[in-house]
Short mmCIF file of C-alpha atoms and ligand atoms in Angstrom, two decimals:
data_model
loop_
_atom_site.label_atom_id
_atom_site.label_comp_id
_atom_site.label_asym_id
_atom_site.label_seq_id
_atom_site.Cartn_x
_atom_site.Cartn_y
_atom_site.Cartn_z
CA UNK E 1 -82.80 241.15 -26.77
CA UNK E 2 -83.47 244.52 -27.57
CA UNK E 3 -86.29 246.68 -28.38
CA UNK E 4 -86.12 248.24 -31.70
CA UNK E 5 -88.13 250.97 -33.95
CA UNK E 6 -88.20 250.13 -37.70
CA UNK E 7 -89.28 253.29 -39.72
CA UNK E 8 -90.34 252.71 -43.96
CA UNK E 9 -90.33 255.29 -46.15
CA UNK E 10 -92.21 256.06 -49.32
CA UNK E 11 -90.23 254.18 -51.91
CA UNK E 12 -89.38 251.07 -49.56
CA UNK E 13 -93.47 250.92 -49.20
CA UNK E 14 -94.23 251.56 -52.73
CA UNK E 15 -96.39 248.55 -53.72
CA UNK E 16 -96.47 244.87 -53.40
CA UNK E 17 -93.52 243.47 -53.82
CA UNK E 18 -91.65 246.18 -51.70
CA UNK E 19 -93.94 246.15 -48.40
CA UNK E 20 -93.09 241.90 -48.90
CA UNK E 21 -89.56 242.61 -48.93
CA UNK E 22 -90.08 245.10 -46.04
CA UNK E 23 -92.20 242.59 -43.71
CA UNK E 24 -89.33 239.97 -44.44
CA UNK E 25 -86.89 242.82 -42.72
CA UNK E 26 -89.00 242.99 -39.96
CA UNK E 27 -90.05 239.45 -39.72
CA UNK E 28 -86.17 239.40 -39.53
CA UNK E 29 -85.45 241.54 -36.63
CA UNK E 30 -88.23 240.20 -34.49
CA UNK E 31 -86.58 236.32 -35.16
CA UNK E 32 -83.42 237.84 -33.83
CA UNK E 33 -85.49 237.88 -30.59
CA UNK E 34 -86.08 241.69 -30.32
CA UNK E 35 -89.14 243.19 -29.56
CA UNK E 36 -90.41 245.62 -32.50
CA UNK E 37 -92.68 248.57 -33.80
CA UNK E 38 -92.59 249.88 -37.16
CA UNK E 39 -93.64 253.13 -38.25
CA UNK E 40 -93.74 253.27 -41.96
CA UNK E 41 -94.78 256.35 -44.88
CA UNK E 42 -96.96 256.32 -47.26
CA UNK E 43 -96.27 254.99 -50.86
CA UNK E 44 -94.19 257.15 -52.73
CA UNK E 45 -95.98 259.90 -54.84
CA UNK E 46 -99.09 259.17 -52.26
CA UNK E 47 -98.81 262.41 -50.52
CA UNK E 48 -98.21 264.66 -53.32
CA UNK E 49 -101.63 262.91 -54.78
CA UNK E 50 -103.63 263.64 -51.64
CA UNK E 51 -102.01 267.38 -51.34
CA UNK E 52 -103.15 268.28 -55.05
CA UNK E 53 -107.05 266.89 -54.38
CA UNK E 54 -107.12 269.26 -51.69
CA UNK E 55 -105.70 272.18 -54.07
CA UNK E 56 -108.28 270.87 -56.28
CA UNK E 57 -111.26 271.07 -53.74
CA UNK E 58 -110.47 274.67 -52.62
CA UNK E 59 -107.92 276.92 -53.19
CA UNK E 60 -108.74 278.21 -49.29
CA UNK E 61 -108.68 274.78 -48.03
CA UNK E 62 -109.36 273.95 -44.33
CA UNK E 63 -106.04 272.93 -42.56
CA UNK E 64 -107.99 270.44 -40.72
CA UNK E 65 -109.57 269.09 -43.49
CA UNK E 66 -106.21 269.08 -45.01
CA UNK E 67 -105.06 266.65 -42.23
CA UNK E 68 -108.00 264.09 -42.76
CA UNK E 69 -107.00 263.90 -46.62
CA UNK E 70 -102.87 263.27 -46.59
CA UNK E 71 -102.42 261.65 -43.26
CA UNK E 72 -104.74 258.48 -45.15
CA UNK E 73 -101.45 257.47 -46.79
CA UNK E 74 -99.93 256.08 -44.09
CA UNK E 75 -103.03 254.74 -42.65
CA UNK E 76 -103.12 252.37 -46.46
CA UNK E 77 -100.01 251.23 -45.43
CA UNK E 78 -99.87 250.59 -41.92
CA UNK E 79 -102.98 248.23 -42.87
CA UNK E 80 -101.49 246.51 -45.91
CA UNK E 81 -97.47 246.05 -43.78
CA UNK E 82 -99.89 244.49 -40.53
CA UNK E 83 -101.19 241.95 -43.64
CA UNK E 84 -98.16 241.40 -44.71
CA UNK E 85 -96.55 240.74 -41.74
CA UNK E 86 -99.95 238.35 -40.83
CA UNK E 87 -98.87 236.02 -43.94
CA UNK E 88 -95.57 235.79 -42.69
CA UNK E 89 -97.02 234.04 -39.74
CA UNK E 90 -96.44 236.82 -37.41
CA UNK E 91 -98.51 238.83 -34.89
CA UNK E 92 -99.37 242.25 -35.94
CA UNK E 93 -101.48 244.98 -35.60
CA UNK E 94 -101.75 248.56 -36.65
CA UNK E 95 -102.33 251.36 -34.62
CA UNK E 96 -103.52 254.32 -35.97
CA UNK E 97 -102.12 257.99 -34.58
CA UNK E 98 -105.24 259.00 -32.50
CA UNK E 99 -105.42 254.57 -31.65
CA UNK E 100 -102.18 255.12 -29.87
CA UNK E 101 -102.60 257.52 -29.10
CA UNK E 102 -100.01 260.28 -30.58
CA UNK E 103 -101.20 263.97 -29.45
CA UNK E 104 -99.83 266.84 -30.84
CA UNK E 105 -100.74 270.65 -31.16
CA UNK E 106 -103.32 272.15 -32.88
CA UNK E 107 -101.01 273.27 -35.75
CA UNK E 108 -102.62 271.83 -38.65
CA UNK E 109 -100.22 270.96 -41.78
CA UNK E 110 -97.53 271.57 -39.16
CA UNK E 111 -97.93 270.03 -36.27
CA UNK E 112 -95.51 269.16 -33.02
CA UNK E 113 -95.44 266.11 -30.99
CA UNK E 114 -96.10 266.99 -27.22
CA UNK E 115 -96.74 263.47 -25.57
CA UNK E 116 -97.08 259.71 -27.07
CA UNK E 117 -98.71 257.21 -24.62
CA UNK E 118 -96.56 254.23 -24.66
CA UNK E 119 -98.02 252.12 -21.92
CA UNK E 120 -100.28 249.85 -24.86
CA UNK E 121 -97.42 250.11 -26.90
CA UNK E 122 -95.20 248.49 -25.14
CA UNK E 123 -97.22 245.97 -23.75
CA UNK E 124 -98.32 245.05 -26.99
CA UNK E 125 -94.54 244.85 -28.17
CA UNK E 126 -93.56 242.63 -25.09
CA UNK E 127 -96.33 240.35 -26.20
CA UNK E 128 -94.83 239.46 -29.52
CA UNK E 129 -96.72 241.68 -31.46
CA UNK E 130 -95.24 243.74 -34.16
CA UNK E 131 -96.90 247.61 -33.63
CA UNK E 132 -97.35 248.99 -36.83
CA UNK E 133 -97.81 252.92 -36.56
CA UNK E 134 -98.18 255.19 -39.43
CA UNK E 135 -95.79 258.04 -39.63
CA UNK E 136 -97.01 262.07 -40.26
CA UNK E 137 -100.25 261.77 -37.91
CA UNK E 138 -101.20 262.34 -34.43
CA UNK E 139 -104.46 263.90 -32.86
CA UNK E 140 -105.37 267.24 -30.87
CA UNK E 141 -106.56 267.54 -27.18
CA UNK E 142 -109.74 268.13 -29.53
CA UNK E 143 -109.71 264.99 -31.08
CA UNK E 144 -108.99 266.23 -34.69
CA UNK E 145 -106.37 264.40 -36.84
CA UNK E 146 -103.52 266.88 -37.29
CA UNK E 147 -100.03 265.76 -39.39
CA UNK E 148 -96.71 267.09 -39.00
CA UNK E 149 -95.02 268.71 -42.25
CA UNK E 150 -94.09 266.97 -44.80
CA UNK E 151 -91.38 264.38 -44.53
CA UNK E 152 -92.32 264.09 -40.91
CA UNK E 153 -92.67 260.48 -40.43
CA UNK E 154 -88.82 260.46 -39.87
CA UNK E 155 -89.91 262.59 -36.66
CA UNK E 156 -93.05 259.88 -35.61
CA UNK E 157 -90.24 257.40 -35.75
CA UNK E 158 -87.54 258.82 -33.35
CA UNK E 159 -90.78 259.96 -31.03
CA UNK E 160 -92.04 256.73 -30.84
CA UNK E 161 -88.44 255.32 -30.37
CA UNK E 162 -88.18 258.03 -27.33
CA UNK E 163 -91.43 257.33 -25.95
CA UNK E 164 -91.15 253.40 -25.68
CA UNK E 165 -87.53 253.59 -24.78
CA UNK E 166 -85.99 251.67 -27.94
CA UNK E 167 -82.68 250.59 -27.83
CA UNK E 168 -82.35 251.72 -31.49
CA UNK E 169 -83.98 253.82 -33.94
CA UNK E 170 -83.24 251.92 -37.49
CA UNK E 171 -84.54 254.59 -40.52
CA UNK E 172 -84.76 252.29 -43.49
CA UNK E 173 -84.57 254.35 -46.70
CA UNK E 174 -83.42 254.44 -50.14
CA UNK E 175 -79.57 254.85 -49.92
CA UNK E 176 -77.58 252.94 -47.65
CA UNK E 177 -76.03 255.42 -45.39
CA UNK E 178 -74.90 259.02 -45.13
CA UNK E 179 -72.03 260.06 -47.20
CA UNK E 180 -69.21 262.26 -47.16
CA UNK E 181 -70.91 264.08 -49.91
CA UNK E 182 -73.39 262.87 -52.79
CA UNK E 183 -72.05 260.22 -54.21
CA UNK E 184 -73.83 261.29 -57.75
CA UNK E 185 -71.46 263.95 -57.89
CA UNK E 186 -68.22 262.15 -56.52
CA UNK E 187 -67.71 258.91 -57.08
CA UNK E 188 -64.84 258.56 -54.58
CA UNK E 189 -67.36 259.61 -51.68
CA UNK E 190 -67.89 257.20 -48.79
CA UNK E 191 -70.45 255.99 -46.29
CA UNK E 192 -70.16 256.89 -42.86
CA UNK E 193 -70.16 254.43 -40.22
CA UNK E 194 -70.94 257.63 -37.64
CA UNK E 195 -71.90 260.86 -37.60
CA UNK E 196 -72.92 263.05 -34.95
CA UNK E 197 -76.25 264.90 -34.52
CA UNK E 198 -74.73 268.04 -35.24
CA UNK E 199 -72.89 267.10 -38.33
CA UNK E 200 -76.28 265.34 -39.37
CA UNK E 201 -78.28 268.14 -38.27
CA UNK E 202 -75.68 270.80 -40.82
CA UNK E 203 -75.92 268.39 -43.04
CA UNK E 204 -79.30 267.73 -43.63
CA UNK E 205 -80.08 271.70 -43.15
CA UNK E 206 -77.95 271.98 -45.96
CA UNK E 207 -79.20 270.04 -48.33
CA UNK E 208 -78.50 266.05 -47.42
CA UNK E 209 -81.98 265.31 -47.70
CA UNK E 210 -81.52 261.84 -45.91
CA UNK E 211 -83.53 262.58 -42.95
CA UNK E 212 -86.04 265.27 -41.81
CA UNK E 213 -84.05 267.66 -40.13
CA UNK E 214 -86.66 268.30 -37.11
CA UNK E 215 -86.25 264.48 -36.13
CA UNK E 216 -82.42 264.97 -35.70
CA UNK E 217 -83.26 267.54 -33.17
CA UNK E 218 -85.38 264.93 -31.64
CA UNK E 219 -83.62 262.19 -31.34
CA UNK E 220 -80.58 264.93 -30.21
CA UNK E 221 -82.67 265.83 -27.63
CA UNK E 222 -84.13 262.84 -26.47
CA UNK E 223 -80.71 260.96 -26.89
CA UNK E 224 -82.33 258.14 -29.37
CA UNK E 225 -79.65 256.17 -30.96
CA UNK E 226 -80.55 256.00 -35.15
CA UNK E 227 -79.40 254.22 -37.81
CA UNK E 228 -79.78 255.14 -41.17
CA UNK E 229 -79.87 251.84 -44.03
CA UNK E 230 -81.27 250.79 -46.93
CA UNK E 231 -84.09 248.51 -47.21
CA UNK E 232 -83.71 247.38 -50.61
CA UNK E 233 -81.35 244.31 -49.44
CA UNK E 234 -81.51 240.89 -50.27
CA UNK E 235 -82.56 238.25 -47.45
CA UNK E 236 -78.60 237.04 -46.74
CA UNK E 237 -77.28 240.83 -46.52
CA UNK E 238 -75.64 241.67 -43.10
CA UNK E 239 -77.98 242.16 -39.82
CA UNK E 240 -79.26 245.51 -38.87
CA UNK E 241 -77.66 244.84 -35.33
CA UNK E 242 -74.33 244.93 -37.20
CA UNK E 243 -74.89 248.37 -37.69
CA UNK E 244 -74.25 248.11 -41.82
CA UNK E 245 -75.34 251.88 -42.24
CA UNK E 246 -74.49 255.17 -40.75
CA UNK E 247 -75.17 255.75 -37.28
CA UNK E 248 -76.10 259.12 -35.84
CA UNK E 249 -74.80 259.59 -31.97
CA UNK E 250 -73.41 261.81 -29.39
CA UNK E 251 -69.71 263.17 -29.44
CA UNK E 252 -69.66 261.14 -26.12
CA UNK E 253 -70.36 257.71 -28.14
CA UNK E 254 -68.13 258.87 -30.94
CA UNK E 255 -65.01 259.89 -28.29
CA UNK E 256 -65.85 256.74 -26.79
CA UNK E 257 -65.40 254.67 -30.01
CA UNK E 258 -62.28 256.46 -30.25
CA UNK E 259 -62.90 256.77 -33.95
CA UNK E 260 -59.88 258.64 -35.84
CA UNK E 261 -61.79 261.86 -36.99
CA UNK E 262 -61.23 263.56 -40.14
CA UNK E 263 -61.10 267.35 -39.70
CA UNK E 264 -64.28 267.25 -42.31
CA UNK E 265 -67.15 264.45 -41.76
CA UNK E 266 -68.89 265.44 -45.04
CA UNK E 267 -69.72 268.09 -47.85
CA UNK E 268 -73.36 269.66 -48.45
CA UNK E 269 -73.91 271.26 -51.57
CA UNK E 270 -77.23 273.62 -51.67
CA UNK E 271 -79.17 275.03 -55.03
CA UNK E 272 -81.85 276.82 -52.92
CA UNK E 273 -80.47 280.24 -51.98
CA UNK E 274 -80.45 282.75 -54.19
CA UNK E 275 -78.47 286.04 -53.51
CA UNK E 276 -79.76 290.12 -53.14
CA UNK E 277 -77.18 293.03 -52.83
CA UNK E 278 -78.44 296.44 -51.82
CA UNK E 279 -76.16 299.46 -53.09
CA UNK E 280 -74.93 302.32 -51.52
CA UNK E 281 -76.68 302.30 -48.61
CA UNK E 282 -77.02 304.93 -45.48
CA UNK E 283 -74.29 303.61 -43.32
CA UNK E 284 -75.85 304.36 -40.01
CA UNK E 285 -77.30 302.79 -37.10
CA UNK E 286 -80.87 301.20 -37.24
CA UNK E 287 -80.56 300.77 -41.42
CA UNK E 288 -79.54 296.92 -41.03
CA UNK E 289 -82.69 296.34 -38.88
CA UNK E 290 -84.63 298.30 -41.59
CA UNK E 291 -83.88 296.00 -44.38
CA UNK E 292 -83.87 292.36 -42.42
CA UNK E 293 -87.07 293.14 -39.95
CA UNK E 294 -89.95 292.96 -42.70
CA UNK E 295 -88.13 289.98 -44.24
CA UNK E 296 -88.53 288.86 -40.99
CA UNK E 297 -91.69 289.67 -40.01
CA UNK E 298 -92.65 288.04 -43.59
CA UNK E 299 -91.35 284.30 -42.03
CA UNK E 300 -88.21 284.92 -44.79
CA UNK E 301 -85.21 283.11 -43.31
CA UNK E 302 -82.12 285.32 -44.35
CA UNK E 303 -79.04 283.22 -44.25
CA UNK E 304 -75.58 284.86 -45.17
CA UNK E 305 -75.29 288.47 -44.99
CA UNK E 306 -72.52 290.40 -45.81
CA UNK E 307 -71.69 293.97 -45.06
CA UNK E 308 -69.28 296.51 -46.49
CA UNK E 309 -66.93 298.61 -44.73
CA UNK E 310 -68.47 302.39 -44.96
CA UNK E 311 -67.08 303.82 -48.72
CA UNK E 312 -66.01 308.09 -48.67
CA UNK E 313 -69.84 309.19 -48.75
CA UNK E 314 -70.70 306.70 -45.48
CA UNK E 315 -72.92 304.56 -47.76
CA UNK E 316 -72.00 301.07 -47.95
CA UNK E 317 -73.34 297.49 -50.02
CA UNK E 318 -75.30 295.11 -48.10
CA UNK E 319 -75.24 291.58 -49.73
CA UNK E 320 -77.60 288.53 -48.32
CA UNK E 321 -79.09 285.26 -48.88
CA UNK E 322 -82.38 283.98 -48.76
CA UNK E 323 -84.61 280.95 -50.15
CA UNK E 324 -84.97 281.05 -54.02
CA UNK E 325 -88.65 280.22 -53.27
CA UNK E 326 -88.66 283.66 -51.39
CA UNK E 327 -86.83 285.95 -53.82
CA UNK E 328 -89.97 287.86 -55.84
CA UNK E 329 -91.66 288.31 -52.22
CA UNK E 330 -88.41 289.42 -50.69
CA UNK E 331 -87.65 291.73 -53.66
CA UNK E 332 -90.98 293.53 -53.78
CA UNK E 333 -90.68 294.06 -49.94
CA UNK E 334 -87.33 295.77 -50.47
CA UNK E 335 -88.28 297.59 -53.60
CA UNK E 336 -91.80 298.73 -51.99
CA UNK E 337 -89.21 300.23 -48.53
CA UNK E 338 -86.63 302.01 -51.22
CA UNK E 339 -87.42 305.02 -49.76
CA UNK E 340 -86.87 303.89 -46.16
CA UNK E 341 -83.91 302.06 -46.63
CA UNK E 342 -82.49 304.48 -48.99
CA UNK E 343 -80.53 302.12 -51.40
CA UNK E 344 -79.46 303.28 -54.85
CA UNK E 345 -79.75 299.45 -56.85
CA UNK E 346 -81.40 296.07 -56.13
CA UNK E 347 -79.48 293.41 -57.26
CA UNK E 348 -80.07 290.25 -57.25
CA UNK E 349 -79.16 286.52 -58.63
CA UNK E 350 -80.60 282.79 -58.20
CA UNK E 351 -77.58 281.20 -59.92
CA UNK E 352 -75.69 280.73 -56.69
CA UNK E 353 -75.11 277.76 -54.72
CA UNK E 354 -73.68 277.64 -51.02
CA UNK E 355 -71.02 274.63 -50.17
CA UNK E 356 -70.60 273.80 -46.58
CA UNK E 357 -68.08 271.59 -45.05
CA UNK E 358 -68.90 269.93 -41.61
CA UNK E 359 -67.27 268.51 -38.68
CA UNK E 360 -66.58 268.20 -35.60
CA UNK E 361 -62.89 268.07 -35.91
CA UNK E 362 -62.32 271.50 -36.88
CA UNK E 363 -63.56 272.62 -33.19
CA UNK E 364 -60.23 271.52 -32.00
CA UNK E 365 -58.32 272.58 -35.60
CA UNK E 366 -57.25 275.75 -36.67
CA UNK E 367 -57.14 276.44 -40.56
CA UNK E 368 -60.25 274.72 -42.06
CA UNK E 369 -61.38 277.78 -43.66
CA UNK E 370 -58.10 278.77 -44.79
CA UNK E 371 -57.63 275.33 -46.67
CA UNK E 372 -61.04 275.66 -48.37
CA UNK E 373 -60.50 279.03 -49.76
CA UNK E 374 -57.22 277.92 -51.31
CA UNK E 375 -58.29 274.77 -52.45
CA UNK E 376 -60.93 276.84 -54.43
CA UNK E 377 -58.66 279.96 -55.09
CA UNK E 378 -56.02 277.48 -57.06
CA UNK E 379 -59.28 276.45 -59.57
CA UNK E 380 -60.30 279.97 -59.69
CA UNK E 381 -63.22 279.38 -58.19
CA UNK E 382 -64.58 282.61 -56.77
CA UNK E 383 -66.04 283.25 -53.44
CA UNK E 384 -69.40 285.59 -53.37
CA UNK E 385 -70.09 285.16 -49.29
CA UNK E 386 -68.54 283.15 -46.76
CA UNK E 387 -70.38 282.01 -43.41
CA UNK E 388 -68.86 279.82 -40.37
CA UNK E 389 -70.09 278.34 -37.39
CA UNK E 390 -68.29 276.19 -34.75
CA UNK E 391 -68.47 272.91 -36.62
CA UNK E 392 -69.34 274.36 -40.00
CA UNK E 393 -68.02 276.68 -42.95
CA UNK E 394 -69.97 277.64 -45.83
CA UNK E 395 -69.16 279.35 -49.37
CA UNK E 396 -71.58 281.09 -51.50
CA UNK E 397 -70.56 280.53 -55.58
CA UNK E 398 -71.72 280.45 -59.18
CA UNK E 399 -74.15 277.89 -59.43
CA UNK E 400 -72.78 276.16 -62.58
CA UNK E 401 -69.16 275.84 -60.46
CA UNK E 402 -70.94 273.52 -57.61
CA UNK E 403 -70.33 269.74 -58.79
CA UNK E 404 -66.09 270.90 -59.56
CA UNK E 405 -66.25 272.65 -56.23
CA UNK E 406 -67.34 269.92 -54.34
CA UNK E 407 -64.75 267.48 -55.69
CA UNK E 408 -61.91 269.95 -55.16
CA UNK E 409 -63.05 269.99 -51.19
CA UNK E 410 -63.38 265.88 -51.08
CA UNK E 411 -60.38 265.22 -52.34
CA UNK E 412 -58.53 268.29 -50.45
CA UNK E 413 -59.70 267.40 -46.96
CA UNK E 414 -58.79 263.53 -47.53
CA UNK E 415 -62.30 262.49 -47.80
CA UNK E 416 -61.68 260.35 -50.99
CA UNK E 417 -62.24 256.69 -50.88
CA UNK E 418 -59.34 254.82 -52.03
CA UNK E 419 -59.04 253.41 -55.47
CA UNK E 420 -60.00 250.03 -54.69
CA UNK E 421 -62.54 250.76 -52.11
CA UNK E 422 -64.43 253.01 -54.72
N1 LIG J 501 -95.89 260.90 -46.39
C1 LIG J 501 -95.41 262.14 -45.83
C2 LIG J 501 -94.71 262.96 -46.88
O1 LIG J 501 -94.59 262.54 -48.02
C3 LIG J 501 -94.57 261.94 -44.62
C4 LIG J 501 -93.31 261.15 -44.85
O2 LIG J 501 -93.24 260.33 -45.76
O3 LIG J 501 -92.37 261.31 -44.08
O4 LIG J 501 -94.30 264.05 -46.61
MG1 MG J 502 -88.62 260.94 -45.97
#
């Protein structure tokens, strides 16, 4: 017997039919003999709804009030799965995020787990009842429902997992796994039977939306086993306890499995960057800070920067990334500082794309960059910014070069299926 947390996502809760299907899966895992909560999303589409009546009612809206509208979403839900789960002939209840209860900051829109009382929890759970908990929401030491960024009932599921001490964290969603890469843009690209928290935690930074990147912290943190899988399976496909998707560990769990490692675990491709270059620029001390502290101080995350070696008049060409969604507030800030700064131009382009391969193998191999520049060099595709970390590299390119790119990498670091597999 185990003790296992089930999390639901929008499109596995998105009517009828699909919260059935989903009770059956849990009805499932509680036969099996283990003891089970279930934190589930609200219906796909739901929170976008809720977030544009709010836009609707005030432009200014109150944060708070904000918090009251979209967490309802997962409060339908939780209801309608503890119904479901009723007809099946099971015990169930739902408990709400203040009911359990789940406290957080004060951080409306945004807010941060601090404690979760499990003590009801879990003796609910060891008396056959299914706890179901809806994702996104928890409650303020002043008793005000708060909810935690979108995509954030990934982050109520590993929490809940930590606080009740589950054996397993299973994240039902929409694909079946993680993959080497998407598999809508190589066909050859395969599901992962492991990955580790850092390569998830690259991964999903860089655009593998599979899982909420602040609840792979978590459960890195809190050491919560998780298990990413599809829910849309029929009633004879394989057990969850036979680990059929990908599951996210420690490098101590993966050494232990002694799984043969690939120098690469996967391939993240990422349309959301969009590129500035400053020219000629005073190349002397204090000008760098200049230029990143008001993107800074404006909450812009700069990613890749590049700078020049000092040309004949000591000016040089500062070249950087930041978030597409950024770039017109970014680009006024610079152009409004010319004069500080002291560039010449402002360039700047969306087009780009950044490709990142990930892995733990290459801490212990040598020539993982090297490999990716020529496997790109021989297509002529060109580099416009490189970036590495210990278990990541990434390339900045022309956007409309991304889907060829990422095929020449799969298939040059041995990550494509074979034939018969694919
Ligand atoms: N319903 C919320 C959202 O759409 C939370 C979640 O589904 O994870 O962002
Ligand atoms: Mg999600």
């Amino acid at each position: 017997m185990a003790r296992i947390v089930m999390k639901f996502g929008g499109t596995s809760m998105a009517g009828t039919e699909r919260i059935r299907r989903v009770a059956r899966i849990v009805q499932r895992q509680q036969a099996a003999g283990h003891e089970v909560a279930v934190v589930v999303s609200a219906m796909a589409g739901e929170t976008d709804r809720l977030v544009n009546f709010c836009r609707e009612a005030n432009a200014l809206y109150d944060p708070a009030e904000y918090d009251v509208v979209v967490a309802s979403g997962e409060q339908v839900t939780s209801g309608l799965l503890a119904m479901h789960l009723q007809a099946l002939g099971c015990k169930a209840r739902s408990w709400l995020g203040w009911q359990v209860p789940i406290h957080t900051d004060g951080a409306h829109a945004k807010a941060r787990i601090q404690e979760i009382d499990s003590d009801r929890l879990i003796a609910s759970m060891r008396s056959g009842e299914i706890a179901v908990i809806p994702g996104f929401q928890g409650l303020t030491e002043n008793n005000r429902v708060t909810t935690l960024g979108r995509g954030g009932s990934d982050t109520s599921a590993v929490a809940v997992a930590a606080a009740v001490e589950a054996d397993r964290c299973d994240i039902y969603t929409d694909v079946d796994g993680v993959y080497t890469t998407d598999p809508r843009i190589v066909a050859k690209a395969r599901k992962l039977s492991h990955v580790t928290y850092e390569e998830m935690l690259e991964l999903a930074s860089v655009g593998s939306k599979v899982l909420q990147t602040r609840s792979v912290s978590l459960a890195m943190k809190e050491g919560v086993r998780v298990q990413v899988l599809s829910s849309f399976i029929d009633d004879d496909a394989p057990a969850a306890d036979t680990l059929p998707g990908t599951m996210i560990v420690s490098d101590e769990e993966l050494e232990e499995l002694e799984m043969e490692r690939q120098l690469i675990t996967g391939i993240a491709a990422d349309k959301n960057e969009a590129k500035v270059t400053l020219t000629r620029v005073p190349d002397k001390p204090g000008i760098v800070a200049t230029i990143f502290g008001p993107l800074a101080a404006a909450s812009i995350n700069v990613d890749m920067i590049i700078q020049n070696i000092s040309k004949d008049k000591g000016e040089t060409d500062v070249t950087f990334t930041l978030p597409r969604a950024d770039l017109a507030r970014g680009l006024a800030m610079l152009e409004a500082r010319k004069d500080d700064i002291g560039f010449n131009r402002l360039i700047s382009d969306s087009k780009v794309s950044k490709i990142s391969v990930v892995g733990v193998g290459m801490r212990s191999h040598a020539g993982v960059a090297a490999m990716m520049f020529k496997a790109l060099a021989d297509r002529g595709i060109n580099i416009l910014a490189i970036t590495t970390s210990e278990i990541k590299v990434s390339v900045l390119i022309d956007e409309d070069e991304t889907e060829l790119a990422v095929r020449i990498l799969h298939t040059a670091y041995g990550l494509d299926a074979a034939d018969e597999a694919a």
